[in-house]
XYZ file of C-alpha atoms in Angstrom:
784
model
C 160.144 106.224 115.386
C 157.887 108.361 117.490
C 154.971 106.702 119.165
C 151.440 107.459 117.989
C 148.867 108.332 120.613
C 145.744 106.199 120.973
C 143.632 109.281 120.531
C 144.751 109.452 116.915
C 142.746 106.308 116.223
C 139.680 106.846 118.341
C 136.910 109.367 118.390
C 136.082 110.686 121.786
C 132.289 111.028 121.986
C 132.571 113.503 124.821
C 134.697 115.999 122.920
C 133.060 118.725 120.973
C 133.604 119.095 117.264
C 135.936 122.056 117.701
C 137.966 120.219 120.355
C 138.375 117.164 118.158
C 139.437 119.338 115.251
C 142.050 120.887 117.520
C 143.331 117.467 118.537
C 143.583 116.457 114.914
C 145.988 119.302 114.079
C 149.737 118.408 113.919
C 151.625 119.186 117.132
C 154.863 121.218 117.316
C 157.870 118.937 117.029
C 160.142 118.565 120.099
C 163.929 119.138 119.829
C 164.563 115.425 120.182
C 162.216 114.539 117.356
C 163.689 117.354 115.293
C 167.140 115.822 115.692
C 165.913 112.408 114.712
C 164.440 113.783 111.485
C 167.666 115.587 110.703
C 169.696 112.404 111.246
C 167.476 110.263 109.076
C 165.657 112.347 106.446
C 164.148 109.343 104.716
C 162.122 108.326 107.715
C 158.847 110.176 107.927
C 156.104 110.031 110.494
C 152.654 109.894 108.868
C 150.111 111.087 111.350
C 146.525 110.098 110.581
C 143.975 112.844 110.988
C 141.298 111.542 113.260
C 137.710 111.628 112.027
C 135.604 114.366 113.518
C 132.503 112.167 113.421
C 131.795 108.474 113.931
C 128.738 106.268 113.947
C 127.247 104.946 117.157
C 128.304 101.353 116.484
C 131.958 102.296 115.995
C 131.891 104.514 119.073
C 130.505 101.651 121.099
C 133.190 99.254 119.843
C 135.860 101.988 119.970
C 137.168 101.325 116.481
C 138.029 103.694 113.686
C 134.977 104.849 111.667
C 135.096 106.065 108.062
C 131.483 107.155 107.747
C 132.644 110.683 106.868
C 134.590 109.278 103.915
C 132.205 106.545 102.801
C 128.977 108.497 103.179
C 125.794 106.835 104.410
C 127.306 103.559 105.637
C 130.769 103.052 107.105
C 132.872 100.048 106.144
C 132.473 98.310 109.512
C 128.673 98.507 109.510
C 128.443 97.568 105.846
C 130.518 94.412 106.346
C 128.707 93.464 109.548
C 125.254 94.198 108.148
C 124.495 96.601 110.963
C 122.566 99.882 110.759
C 124.949 102.814 110.590
C 123.588 105.674 112.668
C 125.292 109.028 113.081
C 123.980 111.371 115.726
C 124.045 115.106 115.222
C 126.187 117.116 117.581
C 124.707 119.640 119.863
C 124.956 123.064 118.393
C 126.022 126.012 120.452
C 123.483 128.295 118.818
C 119.983 127.985 120.139
C 117.109 127.116 117.869
C 114.365 129.631 117.544
C 111.489 128.484 119.717
C 108.301 127.243 118.071
C 105.004 128.950 118.530
C 103.448 128.479 121.899
C 100.057 126.809 122.237
C 98.511 130.197 123.003
C 99.983 131.720 119.842
C 98.730 128.853 117.698
C 95.297 129.065 119.273
C 95.196 132.803 118.582
C 96.194 132.185 114.981
C 93.572 129.522 114.325
C 90.994 129.010 117.093
C 89.794 125.763 115.514
C 93.153 124.039 115.861
C 93.279 121.681 118.841
C 96.373 121.988 120.952
C 96.915 118.442 122.065
C 100.225 118.754 123.830
C 102.789 121.425 124.546
C 105.377 122.067 121.896
C 109.099 121.526 122.102
C 111.868 123.627 120.712
C 114.207 120.927 119.489
C 113.861 118.308 116.819
C 114.103 114.689 117.787
C 113.573 111.624 115.630
C 110.398 110.708 117.502
C 108.465 113.606 118.991
C 105.033 112.025 119.071
C 102.983 111.184 122.096
C 99.886 109.016 121.908
C 96.694 110.564 123.190
C 93.146 109.347 122.723
C 91.532 110.601 119.477
C 89.062 113.378 120.052
C 85.818 113.819 118.168
C 85.691 117.431 119.187
C 88.026 118.465 116.392
C 87.292 116.363 113.296
C 89.730 116.695 110.433
C 87.795 118.301 107.623
C 88.812 117.690 104.026
C 88.468 121.360 103.195
C 90.451 122.645 106.169
C 93.598 123.968 104.528
C 95.835 126.157 106.582
C 99.322 127.508 106.176
C 100.705 124.909 108.543
C 100.258 121.120 108.595
C 97.001 119.701 109.830
C 97.074 118.405 113.408
C 96.789 114.713 114.075
C 95.150 113.367 117.202
C 97.984 111.916 119.207
C 100.690 114.147 117.786
C 102.763 116.925 119.267
C 101.831 119.758 116.946
C 104.470 122.217 115.817
C 104.204 124.580 112.939
C 107.183 124.025 110.613
C 109.366 127.069 110.230
C 112.593 127.807 108.458
C 114.559 127.073 111.614
C 113.089 123.619 112.046
C 113.188 122.626 108.396
C 116.798 123.711 108.009
C 118.011 120.664 109.934
C 114.919 118.524 109.356
C 116.689 116.461 106.696
C 117.556 113.493 108.896
C 118.567 109.916 108.232
C 115.784 107.377 107.857
C 117.421 105.182 110.524
C 116.278 107.676 113.159
C 112.711 106.525 112.504
C 112.104 103.218 114.230
C 109.146 102.350 112.005
C 111.271 102.145 108.819
C 113.330 99.206 107.586
C 115.446 98.354 104.560
C 116.843 94.920 105.318
C 120.458 94.047 104.728
C 122.379 96.592 102.647
C 125.745 94.821 102.533
C 125.241 93.798 98.889
C 125.148 97.386 97.617
C 128.505 98.763 96.410
C 129.944 101.784 98.142
C 129.745 103.889 95.005
C 126.034 103.207 94.740
C 125.559 104.239 98.355
C 127.304 107.502 97.709
C 125.123 108.153 94.683
C 121.914 107.404 96.576
C 123.122 109.597 99.407
C 123.729 112.549 97.097
C 120.215 112.122 95.691
C 118.694 112.293 99.173
C 117.202 108.802 99.084
C 118.166 108.037 102.688
C 117.014 111.324 104.205
C 113.503 112.232 105.296
C 111.875 115.364 106.663
C 111.498 115.802 110.406
C 108.211 115.000 112.092
C 106.383 118.334 111.710
C 106.622 118.053 107.925
C 106.422 114.275 107.808
C 103.181 114.375 109.786
C 101.456 116.433 107.108
C 102.517 114.051 104.340
C 101.224 111.050 106.272
C 97.905 112.733 107.055
C 97.328 113.734 103.431
C 98.168 110.233 102.299
C 95.538 108.658 104.542
C 93.048 111.364 103.596
C 93.280 111.241 99.827
C 95.009 108.014 98.741
C 94.464 105.286 101.308
C 90.614 105.258 101.289
C 90.467 103.843 97.743
C 93.841 102.067 97.744
C 94.241 100.499 101.220
C 97.486 98.633 100.676
C 98.339 99.100 104.375
C 96.440 98.468 107.563
C 95.947 102.012 108.827
C 95.707 101.022 112.471
C 98.924 98.999 112.309
C 100.683 101.841 110.545
C 99.767 104.372 113.228
C 101.090 102.002 115.879
C 104.415 101.864 114.051
C 104.505 105.549 113.222
C 103.603 106.769 116.698
C 106.276 104.630 118.286
C 104.325 101.789 119.881
C 106.886 99.021 120.218
C 109.738 101.519 119.932
C 113.240 100.042 119.951
C 111.719 96.596 119.538
C 113.747 94.864 116.854
C 111.005 92.260 116.329
C 108.253 94.832 115.816
C 106.775 95.046 112.330
C 108.154 97.894 110.255
C 107.347 99.492 106.930
C 109.702 99.424 103.990
C 111.625 102.588 103.166
C 110.669 102.106 99.503
C 106.971 101.906 100.319
C 107.180 104.924 102.606
C 109.040 106.922 99.952
C 106.280 106.063 97.477
C 103.723 107.243 100.042
C 105.500 110.607 100.301
C 105.506 110.902 96.520
C 101.793 110.297 96.063
C 100.909 112.532 99.028
C 102.995 115.430 97.724
C 100.107 116.496 95.486
C 97.958 117.312 98.510
C 100.300 118.992 101.004
C 100.201 122.754 101.404
C 102.238 125.023 99.182
C 104.135 126.393 102.151
C 105.316 122.939 103.085
C 106.349 122.270 99.492
C 108.438 125.449 99.447
C 109.954 124.759 102.864
C 111.283 121.495 101.466
C 113.016 123.393 98.674
C 110.549 122.772 95.846
C 109.001 125.598 93.905
C 105.687 123.822 93.277
C 103.887 120.493 93.473
C 105.129 119.425 90.045
C 108.748 119.663 91.122
C 108.018 117.984 94.457
C 106.286 115.042 92.766
C 109.082 114.629 90.244
C 111.845 114.739 92.866
C 110.115 112.420 95.333
C 109.274 110.009 92.524
C 112.918 109.807 91.446
C 114.066 109.125 95.007
C 111.615 106.271 95.382
C 112.474 104.911 91.938
C 116.206 104.932 92.725
C 115.623 102.723 95.756
C 113.981 100.208 93.445
C 116.571 100.544 90.680
C 119.486 99.976 93.063
C 117.813 96.985 94.726
C 117.755 98.542 98.172
C 114.561 96.649 99.036
C 114.390 92.863 98.895
C 110.872 92.155 100.227
C 108.525 91.318 97.301
C 105.462 92.578 99.184
C 107.154 95.918 99.839
C 108.175 96.153 96.183
C 104.615 95.465 95.072
C 103.203 98.046 97.484
C 105.648 100.754 96.433
C 105.269 100.009 92.725
C 101.496 100.206 93.057
C 101.784 103.723 94.486
C 104.194 104.738 91.720
C 101.458 104.004 89.158
C 100.210 107.492 90.033
C 103.184 108.961 88.164
C 103.137 109.868 84.492
C 104.957 112.456 82.419
C 105.318 113.559 78.841
C 108.693 111.823 78.598
C 107.354 108.594 80.097
C 103.653 108.391 79.194
C 103.510 104.606 79.668
C 105.474 104.377 82.908
C 102.300 104.003 84.993
C 101.475 100.776 83.160
C 105.059 99.635 83.690
C 104.810 100.083 87.461
C 101.448 98.319 87.478
C 103.015 95.340 85.747
C 105.850 95.311 88.298
C 103.387 95.410 91.205
C 101.302 92.553 89.799
C 104.361 90.393 89.150
C 105.734 90.777 92.679
C 102.284 90.209 94.163
C 101.928 86.995 92.170
C 105.437 85.942 93.191
C 104.289 86.074 96.812
C 101.101 84.186 95.874
C 98.939 87.116 96.839
C 96.343 86.021 94.293
C 96.006 82.724 96.207
C 95.080 84.389 99.474
C 91.969 82.265 99.878
C 93.972 79.038 99.581
C 96.875 79.872 101.910
C 95.405 78.362 105.073
C 98.836 77.585 106.534
C 99.677 81.282 106.796
C 98.617 83.462 109.714
C 95.416 85.424 109.270
C 97.318 88.722 109.323
C 99.527 87.623 106.439
C 96.579 86.373 104.388
C 94.754 89.631 104.971
C 97.809 91.637 103.889
C 98.032 89.688 100.645
C 94.305 90.014 100.015
C 94.547 93.798 100.423
C 97.489 93.973 98.064
C 95.938 91.814 95.364
C 92.618 93.639 95.255
C 94.424 96.983 95.186
C 96.259 95.670 92.119
C 92.899 94.813 90.555
C 91.488 98.255 91.357
C 94.444 100.002 89.707
C 94.262 97.552 86.798
C 90.722 98.758 86.112
C 90.820 102.496 86.803
C 94.057 103.087 84.913
C 93.202 101.142 81.680
C 89.654 102.536 81.619
C 91.011 106.073 81.682
C 93.919 105.685 79.256
C 92.203 103.048 77.083
C 94.679 100.186 77.545
C 94.388 96.454 78.022
C 93.995 94.981 81.473
C 96.642 92.683 82.941
C 94.560 90.704 85.448
C 91.858 88.848 83.538
C 89.675 85.828 84.204
C 92.426 83.665 82.731
C 94.834 84.315 85.622
C 92.461 84.909 88.546
C 89.192 83.405 89.701
C 86.894 86.327 90.449
C 84.432 84.020 92.152
C 86.707 84.036 95.197
C 85.688 86.115 98.176
C 86.256 89.763 97.170
C 87.509 92.632 99.264
C 84.599 94.038 101.265
C 83.737 96.488 104.008
C 84.377 93.762 106.583
C 88.062 93.666 105.619
C 88.387 97.325 106.606
C 86.359 97.147 109.786
C 89.461 97.178 111.976
C 90.311 100.675 110.726
C 87.035 102.315 111.737
C 88.156 103.025 115.295
C 91.921 103.232 114.698
C 91.951 105.896 111.998
C 93.499 109.180 113.108
C 92.238 111.074 110.059
C 88.537 110.196 109.809
C 85.805 109.553 112.331
C 84.385 106.060 112.475
C 81.173 106.922 110.602
C 83.036 108.588 107.734
C 85.516 105.726 107.643
C 82.679 103.224 107.410
C 81.080 105.073 104.486
C 84.423 105.267 102.712
C 84.799 101.513 103.146
C 81.424 101.049 101.450
C 82.548 103.213 98.537
C 85.633 101.023 98.301
C 83.461 97.911 98.230
C 81.385 99.476 95.441
C 84.568 100.074 93.442
C 85.592 96.449 93.917
C 82.226 95.262 92.584
C 82.550 97.637 89.647
C 86.067 96.361 88.956
C 84.724 92.818 88.604
C 82.243 93.965 85.947
C 84.918 96.036 84.202
C 86.988 92.880 83.781
C 84.770 91.706 80.925
C 84.062 95.188 79.556
C 87.709 96.241 79.237
C 88.708 92.844 77.857
C 86.094 93.353 75.132
C 86.617 97.039 74.352
C 90.411 97.442 74.534
C 92.603 97.285 72.588
C 90.513 99.078 70.013
C 91.871 97.197 66.982
C 90.910 93.780 68.401
C 87.657 93.339 66.432
C 87.262 90.018 64.650
C 84.415 88.166 62.986
C 83.625 85.937 65.976
C 83.481 88.822 68.444
C 81.206 90.763 66.101
C 78.777 87.854 65.849
C 78.549 87.514 69.642
C 78.649 91.269 70.254
C 74.909 92.031 70.713
C 74.352 89.413 73.414
C 77.608 90.240 75.233
C 77.076 93.995 75.302
C 73.487 93.615 76.481
C 74.614 91.422 79.372
C 77.362 93.833 80.372
C 75.058 96.841 80.176
C 72.517 95.082 82.381
C 75.254 94.291 84.917
C 76.283 97.936 85.015
C 72.720 99.067 85.634
C 72.318 96.528 88.441
C 75.582 97.715 89.972
C 74.382 101.319 89.911
C 71.174 100.450 91.750
C 72.853 98.340 94.419
C 75.772 100.706 94.970
C 73.594 103.762 95.441
C 71.552 101.943 98.062
C 74.731 100.705 99.728
C 76.573 104.036 99.884
C 73.941 106.760 99.969
C 71.336 105.041 102.110
C 73.953 104.117 104.715
C 74.932 107.754 105.286
C 72.427 109.009 107.845
C 74.112 112.400 108.281
C 72.366 115.369 106.641
C 75.562 116.364 104.790
C 77.901 113.548 103.687
C 81.563 113.917 104.490
C 83.445 115.758 101.701
C 85.704 112.747 101.175
C 82.688 110.473 100.751
C 81.234 112.822 98.133
C 84.588 113.011 96.349
C 85.297 109.296 96.146
C 81.706 108.346 95.393
C 81.668 110.933 92.612
C 84.880 109.467 91.177
C 83.333 106.002 91.297
C 80.349 107.297 89.345
C 82.693 108.836 86.761
C 84.267 105.404 86.272
C 80.793 103.911 85.867
C 79.614 106.423 83.260
C 82.932 106.199 81.402
C 82.495 102.434 81.166
C 79.006 102.859 79.726
C 80.266 105.372 77.161
C 83.164 103.101 76.148
C 80.805 100.161 75.714
C 78.447 102.217 73.525
C 81.263 103.520 71.345
C 82.451 99.959 70.848
C 78.955 98.974 69.718
C 78.883 101.890 67.286
C 82.203 100.764 65.826
C 80.935 97.192 65.527
C 77.804 98.387 63.725
C 79.909 100.233 61.172
C 82.119 97.197 60.651
C 79.437 94.523 60.427
C 76.145 95.972 59.232
C 75.724 96.517 55.470
C 72.755 98.752 56.280
C 73.262 100.415 59.660
C 70.219 100.726 61.826
C 69.669 104.424 62.446
C 67.490 103.718 65.468
C 70.236 101.654 67.120
C 72.807 104.351 66.410
C 70.569 107.023 67.906
C 69.935 104.924 71.022
C 73.646 104.420 71.486
C 74.220 108.111 70.882
C 71.658 109.037 73.511
C 73.417 106.832 76.051
C 76.810 108.338 75.231
C 75.248 111.791 75.518
C 73.832 110.880 78.931
C 77.208 109.536 80.090
C 79.081 112.670 79.031
C 76.473 114.888 80.675
C 76.686 112.938 83.936
C 80.492 113.128 84.001
C 80.338 116.886 83.401
C 77.741 117.278 86.142
C 79.842 115.363 88.676
C 82.978 117.340 87.847
C 81.000 120.551 88.227
C 79.834 119.439 91.667
C 83.467 118.861 92.654
C 84.275 122.454 91.776
C 81.259 123.810 93.637
C 82.097 121.731 96.719
C 85.711 122.890 96.636
C 87.152 119.384 96.393
C 88.315 119.476 92.765
C 91.883 120.201 93.929
C 91.956 116.723 95.466
C 91.241 114.875 92.209
C 93.764 112.077 91.516
C 95.927 112.072 88.424
C 93.751 109.379 86.819
C 90.863 111.870 86.614
C 92.678 113.792 83.865
C 92.023 111.120 81.237
C 88.338 110.937 82.141
C 87.893 114.675 81.508
C 89.303 114.676 77.975
C 86.324 113.509 75.899
C 83.656 115.540 77.801
C 85.683 118.743 77.310
C 86.092 118.056 73.584
C 82.434 117.187 72.997
C 81.113 120.130 75.020
C 83.387 122.421 73.035
C 81.996 120.992 69.787
C 78.456 121.630 70.999
C 79.135 125.294 71.770
C 81.069 125.851 68.561
C 78.343 124.243 66.455
C 75.577 126.492 67.760
C 77.428 129.721 68.582
C 74.491 130.475 70.833
C 74.485 130.824 74.573
C 73.478 127.650 76.388
C 73.657 128.168 80.115
C 73.931 124.476 80.977
C 76.623 123.596 78.464
C 78.545 126.818 79.118
C 78.609 126.058 82.828
C 79.637 122.455 82.307
C 82.489 123.415 80.009
C 83.691 126.213 82.278
C 83.708 123.985 85.363
C 85.403 121.115 83.539
C 87.999 123.551 82.278
C 88.613 124.764 85.833
C 89.052 121.203 87.133
C 91.524 120.453 84.360
C 93.487 123.574 85.229
C 93.790 122.407 88.829
C 95.095 119.035 87.684
C 97.531 120.702 85.304
C 99.155 122.537 88.198
C 99.971 119.300 90.019
C 100.382 116.470 87.515
C 103.020 116.370 84.799
C 101.064 113.660 82.996
C 98.192 116.095 82.475
C 100.152 117.776 79.692
C 99.852 114.673 77.509
C 96.065 114.665 77.840
C 95.937 118.420 77.304
C 97.965 118.090 74.129
C 95.421 115.568 72.853
C 92.534 117.876 73.763
C 94.239 120.806 72.097
C 94.887 119.019 68.806
C 91.481 117.353 68.720
C 89.676 120.671 69.212
C 91.901 122.415 66.696
C 91.248 119.621 64.172
C 87.468 120.005 64.204
C 85.889 122.322 61.671
C 82.144 122.812 62.205
C 79.988 125.372 60.415
C 77.785 127.405 62.796
C 74.177 126.294 62.762
C 72.995 129.893 62.530
C 72.906 129.346 58.803
C 70.104 126.831 59.134
C 69.126 127.122 55.493
C 72.612 126.231 54.262
C 72.871 122.932 52.440
C 74.984 120.556 54.499
C 75.700 117.962 51.898
C 79.378 118.686 52.494
C 79.063 116.884 55.829
C 79.137 113.607 53.974
C 81.278 114.806 51.088
C 84.937 115.378 51.767
C 85.921 118.937 50.810
C 89.255 117.580 49.586
C 87.826 115.431 46.794
C 86.599 116.232 43.331
C 82.974 116.131 42.229
C 83.668 113.274 39.835
C 85.022 111.067 42.619
C 82.123 111.803 44.952
C 79.639 110.938 42.230
C 80.857 107.346 42.384
C 79.717 107.015 46.018
C 76.249 105.718 46.937
C 73.610 108.387 47.191
C 72.766 107.315 50.754
C 75.868 109.099 51.994
C 74.399 112.556 51.306
C 72.318 114.219 54.011
C 69.189 116.236 53.454
C 69.862 119.892 52.676
C 67.685 120.857 55.618
C 69.790 118.919 58.114
C 71.264 121.146 60.782
C 73.995 120.361 63.291
C 72.714 121.061 66.771
C 75.369 119.168 68.732
C 77.798 116.282 68.449
C 74.902 113.834 68.843
C 73.622 114.973 65.452
C 77.029 114.167 64.003
C 76.990 110.702 65.575
C 73.557 109.875 64.137
C 74.160 111.270 60.653
C 77.900 110.681 60.377
C 78.774 107.868 62.783
C 82.210 107.261 61.298
C 83.088 110.937 61.439
C 82.280 110.972 65.148
C 84.062 107.657 65.784
C 87.179 108.929 64.022
C 87.318 111.789 66.487
C 86.471 109.676 69.547
C 88.918 106.880 68.761
C 91.658 109.327 67.847
C 91.348 110.663 71.397
C 91.244 107.133 72.833
C 94.299 105.861 70.952
C 96.234 109.063 71.669
C 95.648 108.681 75.404
C 96.588 105.016 75.175
C 99.905 105.627 73.431
C 100.824 108.892 75.084
C 101.057 110.839 71.822
C 98.686 112.268 69.276
C 98.062 109.704 66.530
C 97.210 110.105 62.881
C 94.428 108.557 60.861
C 96.633 105.680 59.736
C 96.486 104.251 63.272
C 92.671 104.155 63.419
C 90.638 100.986 62.762
C 90.456 100.432 59.028
C 86.673 100.569 58.875
C 86.737 104.185 60.060
C 88.769 105.173 57.007
C 85.753 104.443 54.779
C 83.280 107.105 53.786
C 80.010 107.126 55.711
C 77.460 105.157 53.736
C 79.957 102.870 51.952
C 79.997 99.188 52.867
C 82.103 96.797 50.860
C 81.942 93.070 51.366
C 85.655 92.708 52.002
C 85.709 95.677 54.345
C 83.109 94.546 56.835
C 85.679 93.513 59.447
C 88.484 95.973 60.162
C 91.993 94.687 59.721
C 95.472 96.235 59.886
C 96.394 98.765 57.254
C 98.342 97.472 54.289
C 101.775 98.923 53.490
C 101.726 102.330 51.777
C 102.812 100.828 48.439
C 99.982 98.293 48.193
C 97.935 97.917 45.026
C 95.904 100.892 43.998
C 98.108 103.511 45.664
C 100.792 105.764 44.284
C 102.301 109.064 45.237
C 103.117 112.055 43.122
C 104.918 114.968 44.709
C 103.867 113.770 48.142
C 100.137 113.552 47.198
C 98.489 110.149 47.506
C 96.528 109.052 44.422
C 93.660 106.593 44.801
C 92.649 104.067 42.201
C 88.966 104.268 41.259
C 88.445 100.559 41.954
C 89.836 100.772 45.495
C 87.340 101.135 48.382
C 87.078 104.739 49.458
C 89.534 105.284 52.320
C 89.774 108.647 54.094
C 93.458 109.170 54.782
C 93.036 112.918 55.213
C 91.218 112.442 58.477
C 93.746 114.014 60.774
C 91.441 116.980 60.189
C 87.871 116.292 61.324
C 85.756 118.292 58.883
C 82.092 118.317 59.881
C 81.030 120.678 57.147
C 83.527 123.531 57.276
C 85.315 125.051 54.326
C 88.908 124.104 53.701
C 90.984 124.701 50.617
C 91.635 121.416 48.797
C 95.223 122.526 48.317
C 95.675 122.085 52.068
C 95.128 118.354 51.729
C 98.619 117.595 50.545
C 100.169 119.989 53.024
C 98.700 118.013 55.925
C 101.132 115.190 55.224
C 104.258 117.324 55.350
C 106.398 116.833 58.411
C 106.300 120.548 59.169
C 102.515 120.817 58.989
C 100.766 122.072 62.099
C 97.088 121.811 62.755
C 95.119 125.039 62.401
C 95.197 127.286 65.457
C 97.457 124.781 67.217
C 98.960 126.083 70.437
C 99.719 124.890 73.905
C 96.505 124.127 75.777
C 96.100 126.304 78.838
C 92.338 126.477 78.976
C 92.400 129.939 77.434
C 90.777 128.737 74.211
C 87.801 127.460 76.197
C 87.456 130.776 78.006
C 87.725 132.671 74.717
C 85.016 130.498 73.193
C 82.718 131.011 76.156
C 83.250 134.780 76.062
C 82.523 134.809 72.341
C 79.319 132.840 72.838
C 78.301 135.138 75.672
C 78.465 138.134 73.348
C 76.110 136.504 70.832
């Protein structure tokens, strides 16, 4: 048998790719070998084609490498638990040179050129230089290329650099995954095909990191920014003992930052828009979790917390799922016992404290917006422990490479204000949500509880304004400070509105004779809250920061848009203030719609709620509005059985939704809680899912109906159906099961009542919400 050369088993690192391919080709057979094969035809020589690429570990050990066959990790490295690194070969073609510092300076004179550029891509191309205050990073500075970072070698990404910018994560010394030997080879191949182990090169990666620390980290500081920059910039490079960040956490950071990077960068990465980029980067991070690539519980909690910013029409509740995962892993590492873990180093305790309070922040902002129950209550955490304060972020004031120290300090104070608000929201959200949680005991204690909570909110507002606004001595606050403080105020006013609506519901469920003065006072406070939210959103648009709103802001815009639309439709007269508020809110929602897939669920709720409201124009002021209390779907004989207190004066005129709340509280609450429950469940709900007390006519109070309880089955006593139309027994309390259509006095054919319960029924004027209906309404009002 012919001898096999050693070169058939080894990969020569000095040979080029073409030379190794040539060596791997079969050689011409010699006459002697030809004779041997003729003499013994059964004997065959199987020559192994040598691999044209091997990992660095196998090259060093001079053993055969199958990384080309196996994919991300060769068999040797997988069995030994070693990192499998494959270096790219030098290409004969030259890479197009990047722009010179002079060219960049000519293109944008405000861009600081920190260091000279290089023409080749390397895993680490950063050089640390002292931060300069001469070129502050402005929130509104958006250019066609990534924003420069003090301490970075700046290069504008181009097609030539991005083409081979998809490099293995192992090139970055600041990333870690732990042991991967437990993952089957087939799973590795699948993750490799999905791009989970590849990251952009530094020019693109720099922009993602900057946008993350600009727009996400200030109000969710799960990482120590100073420590991260030390890892990212290469301090402690090649040090195996140096602290590293999890690949799962870093992937989640790229996902949440993808909403704020430039469009050019998004397209250079192969995505057509921010929606596609968010969806793809979310899936890559999720796959790392699903395939158990990460074993560190802290890293899992950090990454899951960032994935709570994802929501889609197919998975409307996935954000709550990720929040639950984050809280569970944080509790598994005893993060909630940070104040009792004296045996741990201070750095570890501080890391756990950051993580736990970030979980609390997300567990307040998310449920308040989508009207869901909280997961961290006073039963599983003592809120009297030392909270997260400005002092815990003090180490980042001088180490941030995105904000100056004064702006960073003010952002830390906004964060502290959010923490204090989150503590108050613990009791408010536990009381208000879920909506169907009313019982007799809670109703009896409701007045004292709500008064205490409202007083706490007012005290918080006074202290927070003095803490944040008075501390900013600059004539014009930093745009980021205005943005995050405005968002904090939106959370505050939304909490006040939710508390007032809960009180209105309790009044309808408990009071045999509702107090009109109390209802009007609550209505005035809701009106003030909606007006303040609209004002703040309008200021975001004017200040050109509305494009940086987080995905959670979508849910907070829903009710103000609906109520402002009702106001304009009810008057049909031009109101400059309300027109402006609605137009600006509509513009902010459009910006969110372009970036967040979850916005479509909220927009569908807005669309159906607006289309379901029928309000007669108040221009006919002399028209009798007794139909506001009388359902247009019922006969005169049936309405005669109702108490006379349900009928309004014929001179009553609808001026805005506040008039509806005072005169028809249940009609307003049906609309408001339909929006709340729809946002909570991720789909538009029908009247059968509302609290039972809201299905009664306004003005009717039965003794057995004081406290709302779950709906009885459809075939309970007093109900029957004929040809799909529900018949009501005269002795049964008057339930409004036709309330998928919110009629505030409009005309509707009674024949349409039965058609509303057909599966193919569509609400009037129902169409996909694009904001056009708001613009059409405003144009119509402008012509009046």
